């Protein structure tokens, strides 16, 4: 087992990381059945169980199944539910702030646990280290999952929508007799209003069944992928995600290929890790104070990293590497946070749950596929320079897709305004006639 594990341990880790994002459609289905709160509790508990069980595995495939697949899937359910709770609890202007604080905590735990695990694995072995991780999950993650509850604003929002529907129905129905129109609207609303008992709740929420649009949270996930906008968002996140994978998995190998000393590599990695935490904390504090939204920040960041990646590959002097390491750290901190709210802004007609699912799928696919081109190019050329130039092109294409999405959205808004203005002019023309015939 030991020899097999040492030769295949990278596959176990990459499987767990990929499953942590790619299992998001499963998370969306489970949340639809159990609800967000119960999904967070159940997934945190099962993640602890899967870590503990994996410490007893005696074969590589058993470890791959229990830790790589089972733990990765449970971690995905917990992460997906956490973001859905976060997006429902906070307003749109504060979501990235909250996400920054969440991932800042991830950065702190990565720094602390990586130093701790280095000592634990050397002294206790990987089995006892996994059991320690299971205990850590039981003590911290499982109890904290009971504290995560979304705000109960659905009933208030539904009643507001019902009142708005009454007003819209009264405006759109055209009849000659005003009194007759009001009576018809009142009668229609009283007949069509459906009172449904919400399971698990003592209150009754009123719904206007024939008028209300389809609940975005109940739309099938597959329908989202019939939209060109959804695919454009997917690739706008996926392609830069492939490029960021090289900065997570190949950065130390790249420094070693440049024949840097161990001290220089340690300095660059320390700067990178410190600025990653700084980037996430900066998002948590300042993102809502910027004069533009997350989509524009992503565009600026992608264009910036076209330049940074090119310098990193073509001009690797000590000063340039230190400056680029600082930029890469900030970028790594922001690249995993900003796409969620940007997707929610661009993906219209679907709930934030669908936006979180689409973002996690794109990030997970980038992590899973991104290691392939970088490794293949290095094997063919014995250099990372061409691989990083290709990654710069990925950043450029991602920025162009986001700009195109913004332009298309603005065009749709302008067409909608023109149609509404045309309808208002046509409706106003008879009243302007004042009863006189015009030749």
Coordinates of C-alpha atoms in Angstrom, one line a residue:
X1 CA 0.0 0.0 0.0
X2 CA 2.8 2.4 0.9
X3 CA 4.6 2.2 -2.4
X4 CA 1.3 2.5 -4.4
X5 CA 0.2 5.4 -2.3
X6 CA 3.4 7.3 -2.8
X7 CA 3.3 6.8 -6.6
X8 CA -0.5 7.7 -6.9
X9 CA -1.0 10.2 -4.1
X10 CA -1.3 13.1 -6.6
X11 CA -4.2 11.4 -8.3
X12 CA -6.1 11.1 -4.9
X13 CA -5.6 14.7 -4.2
X14 CA -6.5 15.9 -7.6
X15 CA -9.6 13.7 -7.6
X16 CA -10.8 15.2 -4.3
X17 CA -10.1 18.7 -5.5
X18 CA -12.0 18.1 -8.8
X19 CA -14.9 16.4 -7.0
X20 CA -15.1 19.4 -4.6
X21 CA -16.3 21.5 -7.6
X22 CA -17.6 19.1 -10.3
X23 CA -20.2 17.5 -8.0
X24 CA -22.1 20.7 -7.8
X25 CA -25.0 19.4 -9.9
X26 CA -25.4 16.6 -7.3
X27 CA -25.4 19.3 -4.6
X28 CA -28.1 21.2 -6.3
X29 CA -30.3 18.1 -6.5
X30 CA -29.7 17.2 -2.9
X31 CA -30.5 20.7 -1.7
X32 CA -33.8 20.6 -3.6
X33 CA -34.8 17.6 -1.6
X34 CA -33.3 18.3 1.8
X35 CA -33.0 22.0 1.9
X36 CA -29.8 24.1 2.4
X37 CA -29.6 23.9 6.2
X38 CA -29.9 20.1 6.3
X39 CA -27.5 19.6 3.4
X40 CA -24.8 21.6 5.2
X41 CA -25.2 19.5 8.3
X42 CA -25.4 16.2 6.5
X43 CA -22.5 16.8 4.2
X44 CA -20.2 18.1 7.0
X45 CA -21.0 15.0 9.0
X46 CA -20.4 12.6 6.1
X47 CA -17.2 14.4 5.1
X48 CA -15.9 13.7 8.6
X49 CA -16.9 10.0 8.3
X50 CA -15.3 9.6 4.9
X51 CA -12.0 11.0 6.1
X52 CA -12.0 8.7 9.1
X53 CA -12.9 5.6 7.0
X54 CA -10.2 6.5 4.4
X55 CA -7.5 6.2 7.2
X56 CA -8.2 2.4 7.4
X57 CA -7.9 1.8 3.6
X58 CA -5.3 -0.8 2.6
X59 CA -5.5 -0.3 -1.2
X60 CA -5.0 2.6 -3.5
X61 CA -8.5 2.2 -5.0
X62 CA -10.1 2.2 -1.6
X63 CA -8.3 5.4 -0.7
X64 CA -9.3 6.9 -4.0
X65 CA -13.0 6.0 -3.4
X66 CA -13.3 7.1 0.2
X67 CA -11.1 10.2 0.2
X68 CA -10.9 11.2 -3.4
X69 CA -14.5 10.7 -4.4
X70 CA -16.6 10.5 -1.2
X71 CA -14.8 13.2 0.7
X72 CA -14.6 15.4 -2.4
X73 CA -18.3 15.0 -3.1
X74 CA -19.3 15.8 0.5
X75 CA -17.0 18.8 0.6
X76 CA -18.7 20.0 -2.6
X77 CA -22.1 19.7 -1.0
X78 CA -21.0 21.6 2.0
X79 CA -19.3 24.3 -0.1
X80 CA -22.2 24.6 -2.5
X81 CA -24.8 24.9 0.3
X82 CA -22.6 27.4 2.1
X83 CA -22.4 29.7 -0.9
X84 CA -26.2 29.4 -1.6
X85 CA -26.9 30.3 2.1
X86 CA -24.4 33.2 1.8
X87 CA -25.9 34.5 -1.5
X88 CA -29.5 34.3 -0.1
X89 CA -28.5 35.9 3.2
X90 CA -26.5 38.9 1.9
X91 CA -27.6 41.5 -0.6
X92 CA -25.9 41.5 -4.0
X93 CA -23.6 44.4 -3.0
X94 CA -22.2 42.5 0.0
X95 CA -21.9 38.9 -1.4
X96 CA -18.3 39.3 -2.6
X97 CA -17.3 40.8 0.8
X98 CA -18.7 37.8 2.5
X99 CA -17.1 35.4 0.0
X100 CA -13.8 37.2 0.6
X101 CA -14.0 36.6 4.3
X102 CA -14.9 32.9 3.7
X103 CA -11.9 32.3 1.5
X104 CA -9.7 34.3 3.7
X105 CA -10.5 31.8 6.4
X106 CA -9.6 29.1 3.9
X107 CA -6.2 30.7 3.3
X108 CA -5.4 31.0 7.0
X109 CA -6.4 27.3 7.6
X110 CA -4.2 26.3 4.6
X111 CA -1.2 28.1 6.0
X112 CA -1.7 26.7 9.5
X113 CA -2.6 23.2 8.6
X114 CA 0.1 22.8 6.0
X115 CA 2.7 23.6 8.6
X116 CA 1.0 21.3 11.1
X117 CA 0.5 18.4 8.7
X118 CA 4.2 18.5 7.7
X119 CA 5.1 17.6 11.2
X120 CA 2.2 15.2 11.8
X121 CA 2.8 13.1 8.7
X122 CA 6.5 12.9 9.6
X123 CA 6.0 11.8 13.2
X124 CA 2.6 10.0 13.2
X125 CA 2.1 8.8 9.6
X126 CA -0.6 9.6 7.2
X127 CA -3.2 7.3 8.8
X128 CA -3.2 9.0 12.2
X129 CA -3.0 12.4 10.4
X130 CA -6.3 11.6 8.6
X131 CA -7.9 10.6 11.9
X132 CA -6.7 13.9 13.3
X133 CA -8.3 15.7 10.3
X134 CA -11.6 13.8 11.0
X135 CA -11.5 14.9 14.6
X136 CA -10.8 18.4 13.6
X137 CA -13.8 18.3 11.2
X138 CA -16.0 16.9 13.9
X139 CA -15.1 19.5 16.5
X140 CA -15.2 22.6 14.2
X141 CA -17.0 22.0 10.9
X142 CA -20.0 19.9 12.1
X143 CA -21.1 22.2 15.0
X144 CA -20.6 25.3 12.9
X145 CA -22.9 23.9 10.2
X146 CA -25.8 24.2 12.6
X147 CA -25.4 28.0 12.7
X148 CA -25.9 28.5 9.0
X149 CA -29.5 29.5 8.3
X150 CA -30.7 31.6 5.4
X151 CA -33.0 34.5 6.1
X152 CA -36.7 33.6 5.9
X153 CA -37.7 36.3 3.4
X154 CA -39.4 34.1 0.8
X155 CA -43.0 34.6 2.2
X156 CA -42.6 38.4 2.3
X157 CA -41.2 38.4 -1.2
X158 CA -44.0 36.2 -2.5
X159 CA -46.7 38.4 -1.0
X160 CA -45.0 41.4 -2.5
X161 CA -45.0 39.7 -5.9
X162 CA -48.7 38.8 -5.5
X163 CA -49.6 42.4 -4.8
X164 CA -47.5 43.5 -7.8
X165 CA -49.3 40.9 -9.9
X166 CA -52.7 42.4 -8.9
X167 CA -51.5 45.8 -10.1
X168 CA -50.1 44.5 -13.4
X169 CA -53.3 42.6 -14.0
X170 CA -55.4 45.7 -13.4
X171 CA -53.3 47.7 -15.8
X172 CA -53.1 45.2 -18.7
X173 CA -56.8 44.3 -18.9
X174 CA -58.5 46.7 -21.3
X175 CA -62.3 47.2 -21.0
X176 CA -64.6 50.0 -21.8
X177 CA -66.5 50.2 -18.5
X178 CA -64.1 51.1 -15.6
X179 CA -66.4 49.8 -12.9
X180 CA -66.8 46.5 -14.8
X181 CA -63.0 46.2 -15.2
X182 CA -62.4 46.6 -11.5
X183 CA -65.0 44.1 -10.6
X184 CA -63.6 41.6 -13.1
X185 CA -60.0 42.1 -11.8
X186 CA -61.1 41.6 -8.2
X187 CA -63.2 38.6 -9.1
X188 CA -60.4 37.1 -11.2
X189 CA -57.9 37.6 -8.4
X190 CA -60.1 36.1 -5.8
X191 CA -60.8 33.0 -7.9
X192 CA -57.2 32.5 -9.2
X193 CA -55.5 33.0 -5.8
X194 CA -54.2 29.7 -4.5
X195 CA -53.4 29.3 -0.8
X196 CA -50.8 26.6 -0.4
X197 CA -49.6 25.2 2.9
X198 CA -45.8 25.3 3.1
X199 CA -44.5 22.1 4.5
X200 CA -42.7 22.6 7.7
X201 CA -44.1 26.1 8.3
X202 CA -47.1 27.3 10.3
X203 CA -47.9 30.2 8.0
X204 CA -49.8 30.2 4.7
X205 CA -48.3 32.0 1.7
X206 CA -50.5 33.4 -1.0
X207 CA -49.6 32.7 -4.6
X208 CA -51.1 34.0 -7.8
X209 CA -50.8 30.7 -9.8
X210 CA -51.7 31.9 -13.4
X211 CA -49.7 35.1 -13.2
X212 CA -46.5 34.3 -11.3
X213 CA -43.5 33.4 -13.4
X214 CA -41.8 30.1 -13.0
X215 CA -39.7 29.9 -9.8
X216 CA -36.1 30.2 -10.9
X217 CA -35.0 27.7 -8.3
X218 CA -37.2 25.0 -9.7
X219 CA -35.9 25.3 -13.3
X220 CA -34.1 22.2 -14.5
X221 CA -30.3 22.4 -14.5
X222 CA -30.1 21.0 -18.1
X223 CA -32.3 23.9 -19.4
X224 CA -29.6 26.3 -18.3
X225 CA -27.1 24.6 -20.6
X226 CA -29.4 25.2 -23.6
X227 CA -28.6 28.9 -23.2
X228 CA -25.7 30.5 -25.2
X229 CA -25.2 32.9 -22.3
X230 CA -24.6 30.1 -19.9
X231 CA -22.0 28.5 -22.1
X232 CA -20.2 31.8 -22.6
X233 CA -20.1 32.3 -18.8
X234 CA -18.8 28.8 -18.4
X235 CA -15.9 29.3 -20.8
X236 CA -15.2 32.8 -19.4
X237 CA -14.6 31.1 -16.0
X238 CA -13.2 27.8 -17.3
X239 CA -10.3 29.2 -19.5
X240 CA -8.8 31.5 -16.9
X241 CA -9.3 28.6 -14.4
X242 CA -7.1 26.4 -16.6
X243 CA -4.5 29.2 -16.5
X244 CA -4.7 29.6 -12.7
X245 CA -4.2 25.8 -12.2
X246 CA -0.6 26.3 -13.4
X247 CA -0.1 28.9 -10.7
X248 CA -1.3 26.4 -8.1
X249 CA 0.3 23.2 -9.2
X250 CA 3.3 24.1 -11.3
X251 CA 4.6 27.3 -9.7
X252 CA 7.3 25.6 -7.6
X253 CA 8.4 23.4 -10.5
X254 CA 8.7 26.5 -12.6
X255 CA 11.0 28.1 -10.0
X256 CA 13.1 25.0 -9.9
X257 CA 13.4 24.9 -13.7
X258 CA 14.9 28.4 -13.5
X259 CA 17.6 27.0 -11.2
X260 CA 16.6 29.3 -8.3
X261 CA 18.1 28.6 -4.9
X262 CA 15.9 27.1 -2.2
X263 CA 16.0 30.4 -0.3
X264 CA 14.8 32.3 -3.4
X265 CA 12.0 29.8 -4.0
X266 CA 11.0 30.1 -0.4
X267 CA 10.9 33.9 -0.6
X268 CA 8.7 33.8 -3.8
X269 CA 6.3 31.2 -2.4
X270 CA 6.0 33.1 0.9
X271 CA 5.2 36.4 -0.9
X272 CA 2.7 34.5 -3.1
X273 CA 0.9 33.0 -0.1
X274 CA 0.9 36.2 1.9
X275 CA -0.5 38.3 -1.0
X276 CA -3.1 35.6 -1.7
X277 CA -4.5 36.1 1.9
X278 CA -4.1 39.9 1.4
X279 CA -6.1 39.7 -1.9
X280 CA -9.0 37.9 -0.2
X281 CA -9.1 40.2 2.8
X282 CA -9.0 43.2 0.4
X283 CA -12.0 41.8 -1.4
X284 CA -13.8 41.3 1.9
X285 CA -13.2 44.9 2.9
X286 CA -13.1 47.0 -0.2
X287 CA -15.0 45.3 -3.1
X288 CA -18.3 47.0 -2.4
X289 CA -16.6 50.4 -2.4
X290 CA -15.3 50.1 -6.0
X291 CA -17.2 52.1 -8.6
X292 CA -17.8 49.1 -10.8
X293 CA -19.1 45.5 -10.3
X294 CA -17.3 42.1 -10.2
X295 CA -17.6 41.5 -13.9
X296 CA -15.5 44.6 -14.7
X297 CA -13.1 43.6 -11.9
X298 CA -12.6 40.2 -13.6
X299 CA -12.1 41.8 -17.0
X300 CA -9.4 44.1 -15.6
X301 CA -7.8 41.2 -13.7
X302 CA -7.7 38.9 -16.7
X303 CA -6.1 41.7 -18.9
X304 CA -3.6 42.4 -16.1
X305 CA -2.6 38.7 -16.0
X306 CA -2.0 38.6 -19.7
X307 CA 0.8 41.1 -19.0
X308 CA 2.0 39.4 -15.8
X309 CA 2.0 35.9 -17.2
X310 CA 4.0 37.1 -20.3
X311 CA 6.6 38.8 -18.1
X312 CA 6.7 35.8 -15.8
X313 CA 7.5 33.5 -18.7
X314 CA 9.7 35.8 -20.9
X315 CA 11.6 38.0 -18.5
X316 CA 12.2 35.8 -15.3
X317 CA 14.7 38.1 -13.5
X318 CA 14.7 38.1 -9.7
X319 CA 13.0 41.4 -9.3
X320 CA 10.4 40.5 -12.0
X321 CA 9.7 37.2 -10.3
X322 CA 9.2 38.9 -6.9
X323 CA 6.8 41.4 -8.3
X324 CA 4.9 38.8 -10.4
X325 CA 4.7 36.5 -7.3
X326 CA 2.9 39.4 -5.4
X327 CA 0.5 39.9 -8.3
X328 CA -0.1 36.1 -8.7
X329 CA -0.9 35.9 -5.0
X330 CA -3.5 38.6 -5.2
X331 CA -4.9 37.1 -8.4
X332 CA -5.1 33.6 -6.8
X333 CA -7.0 35.1 -3.9
X334 CA -9.5 37.0 -6.2
X335 CA -9.9 34.4 -9.0
X336 CA -11.6 31.9 -6.7
X337 CA -14.0 34.5 -5.2
X338 CA -15.1 36.9 -7.9
X339 CA -16.7 34.5 -10.5
X340 CA -19.6 33.6 -8.2
X341 CA -21.2 37.0 -8.0
X342 CA -20.2 37.8 -11.6
X343 CA -22.0 34.8 -12.8
X344 CA -25.1 35.7 -10.7
X345 CA -25.0 39.1 -12.4
X346 CA -24.8 37.8 -15.9
X347 CA -27.0 34.7 -15.7
X348 CA -30.5 36.2 -15.8
X349 CA -33.7 34.1 -15.4
X350 CA -32.1 31.6 -13.0
X351 CA -31.6 31.6 -9.3
X352 CA -28.3 32.2 -7.4
X353 CA -28.2 28.4 -6.8
X354 CA -27.9 27.8 -10.5
X355 CA -25.2 30.6 -10.7
X356 CA -23.2 28.9 -7.9
X357 CA -23.5 25.5 -9.7
X358 CA -22.4 26.9 -13.0
X359 CA -19.4 28.7 -11.5
X360 CA -18.3 25.6 -9.5
X361 CA -18.6 23.4 -12.6
X362 CA -16.4 25.9 -14.6
X363 CA -13.8 26.2 -11.8
X364 CA -13.7 22.4 -11.3
X365 CA -13.3 21.7 -15.0
X366 CA -10.5 24.2 -15.1
X367 CA -8.7 22.5 -12.2
X368 CA -9.2 19.0 -13.7
X369 CA -8.1 19.9 -17.3
X370 CA -5.7 22.7 -16.6
X371 CA -2.8 20.5 -15.5
X372 CA -2.8 18.6 -18.9
X373 CA -1.7 21.3 -21.4
X374 CA 0.9 22.7 -19.0
X375 CA 2.5 19.3 -18.4
X376 CA 2.2 18.3 -22.0
X377 CA 3.9 21.5 -23.2
X378 CA 6.7 21.1 -20.7
X379 CA 7.3 17.4 -21.6
X380 CA 7.5 18.4 -25.3
X381 CA 9.7 21.5 -24.9
X382 CA 11.4 21.0 -21.6
X383 CA 10.4 24.5 -20.6
X384 CA 7.4 26.2 -19.0
X385 CA 7.7 29.4 -21.1
X386 CA 5.4 28.3 -23.9
X387 CA 3.0 26.9 -21.4
X388 CA 2.7 30.2 -19.6
X389 CA 2.3 32.1 -22.9
X390 CA -0.7 29.8 -23.7
X391 CA -2.1 30.5 -20.3
X392 CA -1.8 34.3 -21.1
X393 CA -4.0 33.6 -24.2
X394 CA -6.5 31.8 -21.9
X395 CA -6.7 35.0 -19.8
X396 CA -7.2 37.1 -22.9
X397 CA -10.0 35.0 -24.2
X398 CA -11.7 35.0 -20.8
X399 CA -11.6 38.8 -20.7
X400 CA -13.0 39.0 -24.3
X401 CA -15.9 36.7 -23.4
X402 CA -16.8 38.8 -20.4
X403 CA -16.7 42.0 -22.4
X404 CA -18.9 40.3 -25.1
X405 CA -21.4 39.2 -22.5
X406 CA -21.6 42.8 -21.1
X407 CA -22.1 44.2 -24.6
X408 CA -24.8 41.7 -25.5
X409 CA -26.6 42.4 -22.2
X410 CA -26.5 46.2 -22.9
X411 CA -27.8 45.6 -26.4
X412 CA -30.7 43.5 -25.0
X413 CA -31.5 46.3 -22.5
X414 CA -31.5 49.0 -25.2
X415 CA -33.8 46.9 -27.5
X416 CA -36.2 46.4 -24.5
X417 CA -36.2 50.1 -23.8
X418 CA -37.0 50.9 -27.5
X419 CA -39.9 48.4 -27.5
X420 CA -41.3 49.9 -24.4
X421 CA -41.0 53.4 -25.7
X422 CA -42.6 52.4 -29.0
X423 CA -45.6 50.9 -27.1
X424 CA -46.0 53.9 -24.9
X425 CA -46.0 56.2 -28.0
X426 CA -48.6 54.0 -29.7
X427 CA -50.8 54.1 -26.6
X428 CA -50.6 57.8 -26.3
X429 CA -51.5 58.6 -29.9
X430 CA -55.3 58.2 -29.7
X431 CA -55.5 60.4 -26.6
X432 CA -53.6 63.1 -28.5
X433 CA -56.3 63.2 -31.3
X434 CA -58.9 64.8 -28.9
X435 CA -61.8 63.4 -30.9
X436 CA -61.1 65.2 -34.2
X437 CA -60.6 63.5 -37.5
X438 CA -57.3 64.2 -39.0
X439 CA -56.9 63.9 -42.8

